[in-house]
Tab-separated table of C-alpha atoms in Angstrom:
chain	number	residue	atom	x	y	z
A	1	MET	CA	65.391	-28.372	58.318
A	2	ARG	CA	68.633	-27.405	56.252
A	3	ASN	CA	69.161	-30.964	57.361
A	4	LYS	CA	66.417	-32.512	55.706
A	5	TYR	CA	66.463	-30.840	52.568
A	6	SER	CA	70.193	-31.457	52.409
A	7	TRP	CA	69.470	-35.739	52.978
A	8	MET	CA	66.323	-35.092	50.208
A	9	LEU	CA	69.194	-33.091	47.926
A	10	LEU	CA	71.601	-36.438	48.677
A	11	GLY	CA	68.594	-38.428	47.897
A	12	LEU	CA	67.748	-37.328	44.799
A	13	ALA	CA	71.728	-36.609	43.274
A	14	LEU	CA	71.881	-40.250	44.144
A	15	VAL	CA	68.395	-41.556	42.422
A	16	VAL	CA	69.361	-39.882	39.261
A	17	SER	CA	73.510	-41.106	39.038
A	18	VAL	CA	71.892	-45.012	39.593
A	19	PHE	CA	69.418	-43.827	36.309
A	20	PHE	CA	72.090	-42.891	34.478
A	21	ILE	CA	74.848	-45.255	35.454
A	22	GLY	CA	71.897	-48.312	34.509
A	23	LYS	CA	70.624	-46.223	31.254
A	24	HIS	CA	74.333	-46.508	30.333
A	25	TYR	CA	75.345	-50.254	31.467
A	26	TYR	CA	72.126	-51.125	29.551
A	27	THR	CA	72.843	-48.901	25.854
A	28	LYS	CA	76.494	-50.154	26.298
A	29	ALA	CA	75.102	-54.139	26.695
A	30	TYR	CA	72.233	-53.462	23.750
A	31	ALA	CA	74.972	-51.548	21.840
A	32	GLU	CA	77.623	-54.663	21.477
A	33	ARG	CA	74.583	-56.784	20.541
A	34	GLU	CA	73.817	-54.911	17.656
A	35	ILE	CA	77.481	-55.019	16.577
A	36	ASP	CA	77.726	-58.385	17.572
A	37	VAL	CA	74.608	-59.428	14.954
A	38	PHE	CA	75.816	-56.917	12.004
A	39	VAL	CA	79.578	-58.855	12.788
A	40	THR	CA	78.321	-62.400	12.533
A	41	LYS	CA	76.063	-61.010	9.278
A	42	GLN	CA	79.270	-60.028	7.974
A	43	GLY	CA	80.768	-63.066	8.218
A	44	VAL	CA	83.615	-62.252	10.392
A	45	PRO	CA	84.998	-65.779	11.731
A	46	SER	CA	84.517	-65.297	15.535
A	47	ASN	CA	87.747	-67.564	15.459
A	48	GLU	CA	89.823	-65.503	13.444
A	49	ILE	CA	89.263	-62.134	15.692
A	50	TYR	CA	92.146	-60.878	17.236
A	51	ASP	CA	93.069	-57.622	19.755
A	52	GLU	CA	88.831	-57.132	20.329
A	53	LYS	CA	88.328	-53.642	22.520
A	54	PHE	CA	84.678	-52.897	23.236
A	55	VAL	CA	84.301	-48.865	24.025
A	56	TRP	CA	81.876	-45.701	25.030
A	57	ASP	CA	83.854	-42.771	23.473
A	58	TRP	CA	82.450	-40.588	25.923
A	59	GLN	CA	85.156	-37.555	25.787
A	60	LYS	CA	84.021	-37.023	22.111
A	61	SER	CA	81.427	-39.085	19.888
A	62	GLY	CA	79.090	-40.555	22.822
A	63	ASP	CA	79.567	-43.546	20.062
A	64	TYR	CA	80.172	-46.930	21.460
A	65	VAL	CA	82.816	-48.536	19.321
A	66	LYS	CA	84.130	-52.029	18.746
A	67	ASN	CA	87.640	-52.532	17.098
A	68	PHE	CA	89.672	-55.566	16.347
A	69	LYS	CA	92.160	-57.341	13.901
A	70	VAL	CA	91.307	-60.278	11.566
A	71	ARG	CA	93.284	-63.396	10.645
A	72	GLY	CA	94.280	-63.104	7.013
A	73	ASP	CA	94.187	-59.613	6.392
A	74	SER	CA	97.372	-57.460	6.632
A	75	ALA	CA	97.966	-56.231	10.942
A	76	ASP	CA	97.715	-52.843	9.832
A	77	ILE	CA	93.890	-53.002	9.321
A	78	VAL	CA	91.591	-52.868	12.207
A	79	TYR	CA	87.584	-53.234	11.872
A	80	GLN	CA	85.833	-50.744	13.552
A	81	TYR	CA	81.963	-50.917	14.339
A	82	LEU	CA	80.447	-47.596	15.674
A	83	PHE	CA	76.489	-48.071	17.518
A	84	ILE	CA	75.436	-44.392	17.142
A	85	GLY	CA	71.662	-45.495	19.074
A	86	LYS	CA	68.472	-47.320	18.452
A	87	GLY	CA	67.050	-46.578	15.076
A	88	TYR	CA	70.381	-46.055	13.328
A	89	ASP	CA	72.503	-48.519	11.715
A	90	VAL	CA	75.923	-50.330	13.051
A	91	LEU	CA	78.733	-48.569	11.180
A	92	PHE	CA	81.353	-50.676	9.561
A	93	THR	CA	84.174	-47.887	9.387
A	94	PRO	CA	87.964	-50.227	8.506
A	95	TYR	CA	90.648	-47.977	8.869
A	96	SER	CA	94.300	-48.831	8.092
A	97	SER	CA	97.637	-46.880	8.662
A	98	THR	CA	99.009	-47.405	5.319
A	99	SER	CA	95.423	-46.844	3.083
A	100	ASP	CA	92.765	-44.374	2.796
A	101	GLU	CA	90.631	-47.238	1.916
A	102	PRO	CA	91.312	-50.351	3.133
A	103	ASP	CA	90.418	-53.508	0.823
A	104	VAL	CA	89.242	-56.249	3.828
A	105	LYS	CA	89.052	-59.609	3.835
A	106	TYR	CA	85.410	-59.101	5.334
A	107	PRO	CA	83.670	-56.569	3.587
A	108	PRO	CA	80.093	-55.726	4.713
A	109	GLU	CA	77.026	-57.617	2.941
A	110	LYS	CA	75.592	-55.529	0.280
A	111	THR	CA	72.365	-54.012	0.449
A	112	GLU	CA	69.576	-52.864	-2.287
A	113	ASP	CA	70.740	-48.841	-0.701
A	114	ASP	CA	74.135	-49.857	-2.527
A	115	PHE	CA	73.069	-49.668	-5.591
A	116	ASN	CA	71.178	-47.956	-7.760
A	117	LEU	CA	67.582	-48.821	-8.792
A	118	TYR	CA	66.474	-49.043	-12.524
A	119	HIS	CA	62.991	-49.714	-13.454
A	120	GLY	CA	62.694	-51.541	-17.175
A	121	VAL	CA	60.603	-54.232	-19.237
A	122	ALA	CA	61.592	-57.340	-20.466
A	123	TYR	CA	61.636	-57.380	-24.597
A	124	GLU	CA	61.747	-60.972	-25.224
A	125	ASP	CA	61.528	-64.116	-23.122
A	126	GLY	CA	64.122	-65.188	-20.158
A	127	GLY	CA	66.605	-68.056	-20.920
A	128	SER	CA	70.013	-68.471	-19.290
A	129	SER	CA	70.075	-64.366	-19.322
A	130	LEU	CA	67.386	-61.542	-19.320
A	131	TYR	CA	66.356	-59.187	-22.240
A	132	VAL	CA	65.561	-55.853	-21.046
A	133	ASP	CA	64.797	-51.837	-22.345
A	134	TYR	CA	63.214	-48.522	-21.373
A	135	LEU	CA	66.003	-48.879	-18.692
A	136	LYS	CA	65.138	-45.941	-16.565
A	137	LEU	CA	66.727	-44.319	-12.904
A	138	PHE	CA	64.811	-44.706	-10.277
A	139	THR	CA	66.984	-44.277	-7.013
A	140	GLY	CA	70.269	-43.320	-6.866
A	141	ARG	CA	73.052	-42.205	-9.081
A	142	ASP	CA	73.361	-42.790	-12.906
A	143	ALA	CA	75.256	-45.524	-14.172
A	144	GLY	CA	75.421	-44.462	-17.878
A	145	LEU	CA	72.576	-46.753	-19.019
A	146	ASP	CA	70.403	-44.974	-21.638
A	147	ASP	CA	67.454	-46.237	-23.084
A	148	GLY	CA	68.266	-49.009	-25.182
A	149	LYS	CA	68.214	-52.950	-25.195
A	150	TYR	CA	70.184	-55.235	-23.357
A	151	VAL	CA	71.349	-58.350	-22.336
A	152	LEU	CA	71.730	-59.162	-18.919
A	153	HIS	CA	74.189	-62.496	-17.829
A	154	LYS	CA	71.869	-62.859	-15.053
A	155	SER	CA	71.313	-65.865	-14.059
A	156	SER	CA	70.601	-65.826	-10.297
A	157	ASP	CA	69.242	-63.719	-7.644
A	158	ILE	CA	66.087	-62.879	-9.273
A	159	PHE	CA	62.952	-62.489	-7.348
A	160	ASP	CA	59.298	-61.920	-8.134
A	161	ALA	CA	57.025	-59.420	-5.978
A	162	ALA	CA	56.581	-61.558	-2.852
A	163	GLY	CA	60.790	-62.132	-2.753
A	164	LYS	CA	61.032	-65.405	-3.784
A	165	LYS	CA	63.646	-66.666	-6.439
A	166	ILE	CA	63.299	-67.078	-9.640
A	167	ASP	CA	64.498	-68.550	-12.746
A	168	ALA	CA	65.617	-66.486	-15.580
A	169	SER	CA	63.238	-68.413	-17.849
A	170	GLU	CA	60.128	-67.260	-15.845
A	171	VAL	CA	60.840	-64.014	-16.452
A	172	LYS	CA	58.416	-63.244	-19.815
A	173	GLN	CA	58.000	-60.626	-22.344
A	174	GLY	CA	56.737	-57.922	-21.004
A	175	ASP	CA	57.187	-57.811	-17.653
A	176	LYS	CA	58.171	-55.136	-15.718
A	177	LEU	CA	61.905	-55.277	-13.389
A	178	LYS	CA	63.498	-53.756	-11.176
A	179	ILE	CA	66.835	-53.710	-11.247
A	180	TYR	CA	70.086	-53.016	-8.903
A	181	PHE	CA	73.223	-51.648	-11.425
A	182	ALA	CA	76.536	-51.009	-9.421
A	183	ASP	CA	77.633	-47.438	-9.104
A	184	GLU	CA	79.958	-48.381	-12.642
A	185	VAL	CA	78.806	-50.894	-15.004
A	186	MET	CA	81.131	-51.881	-18.434
A	187	ILE	CA	78.739	-52.549	-21.293
A	188	LYS	CA	80.107	-54.781	-24.242
A	189	GLU	CA	79.554	-52.827	-27.140
A	190	THR	CA	77.263	-55.209	-29.233
A	191	TYR	CA	73.751	-54.278	-30.249
A	192	PRO	CA	71.643	-55.626	-28.002
A	193	GLY	CA	74.430	-53.983	-25.904
A	194	GLN	CA	75.576	-56.825	-23.130
A	195	ILE	CA	75.848	-56.558	-19.145
A	196	ASP	CA	78.035	-58.771	-17.086
A	197	ALA	CA	76.235	-60.199	-13.921
A	198	GLU	CA	79.035	-58.927	-11.647
A	199	TYR	CA	77.290	-55.393	-12.171
A	200	ILE	CA	74.301	-56.734	-11.257
A	201	PHE	CA	73.237	-56.738	-7.609
A	202	LYS	CA	69.608	-58.380	-7.664
A	203	VAL	CA	66.560	-58.369	-10.254
A	204	VAL	CA	63.010	-57.895	-9.263
A	205	ARG	CA	59.885	-59.343	-11.224
A	206	GLU	CA	57.172	-56.622	-10.656
């Protein structure tokens, strides 16, 4: 009887071990695919990648981590990607032995979440630029814009509510706009104030 229970326990332990090993390899493969998708969107050419490593940090964080270097960047810069788990974004955390904030050749693609969202209203029809007032911060950090009139020198990355690209000339007086600004915005001290396109991620006509 004792031998029977010993074999049952051994069999159970084997089943559990196989389950966790299989789960690990499935998650590892899934993690590497997710990281590779992120790298592709980031625009890093595969033929410029070297010293590539993919590991499971089981001793500390439990994350799956891919590291590599990129030709054209300083040799001390390492591109590092962390996969925490399903439902979480892949984290890109480049590091360097010579800089706390390394300037990489291929930074990650920017998204709306990286910018401050303001709501405003067009006070004239658009042309080569957009004309907006009643700016109010909706989400993010205050970029130092008050409730005045501004000329936005933005002629691209303008969309309608359905996500279709439109021209600045299609924005009409009275249209409500969502504008994604950088954290720091330089305003030319004229009237109205002028803001260059480099400080604006995109504009959406509601």
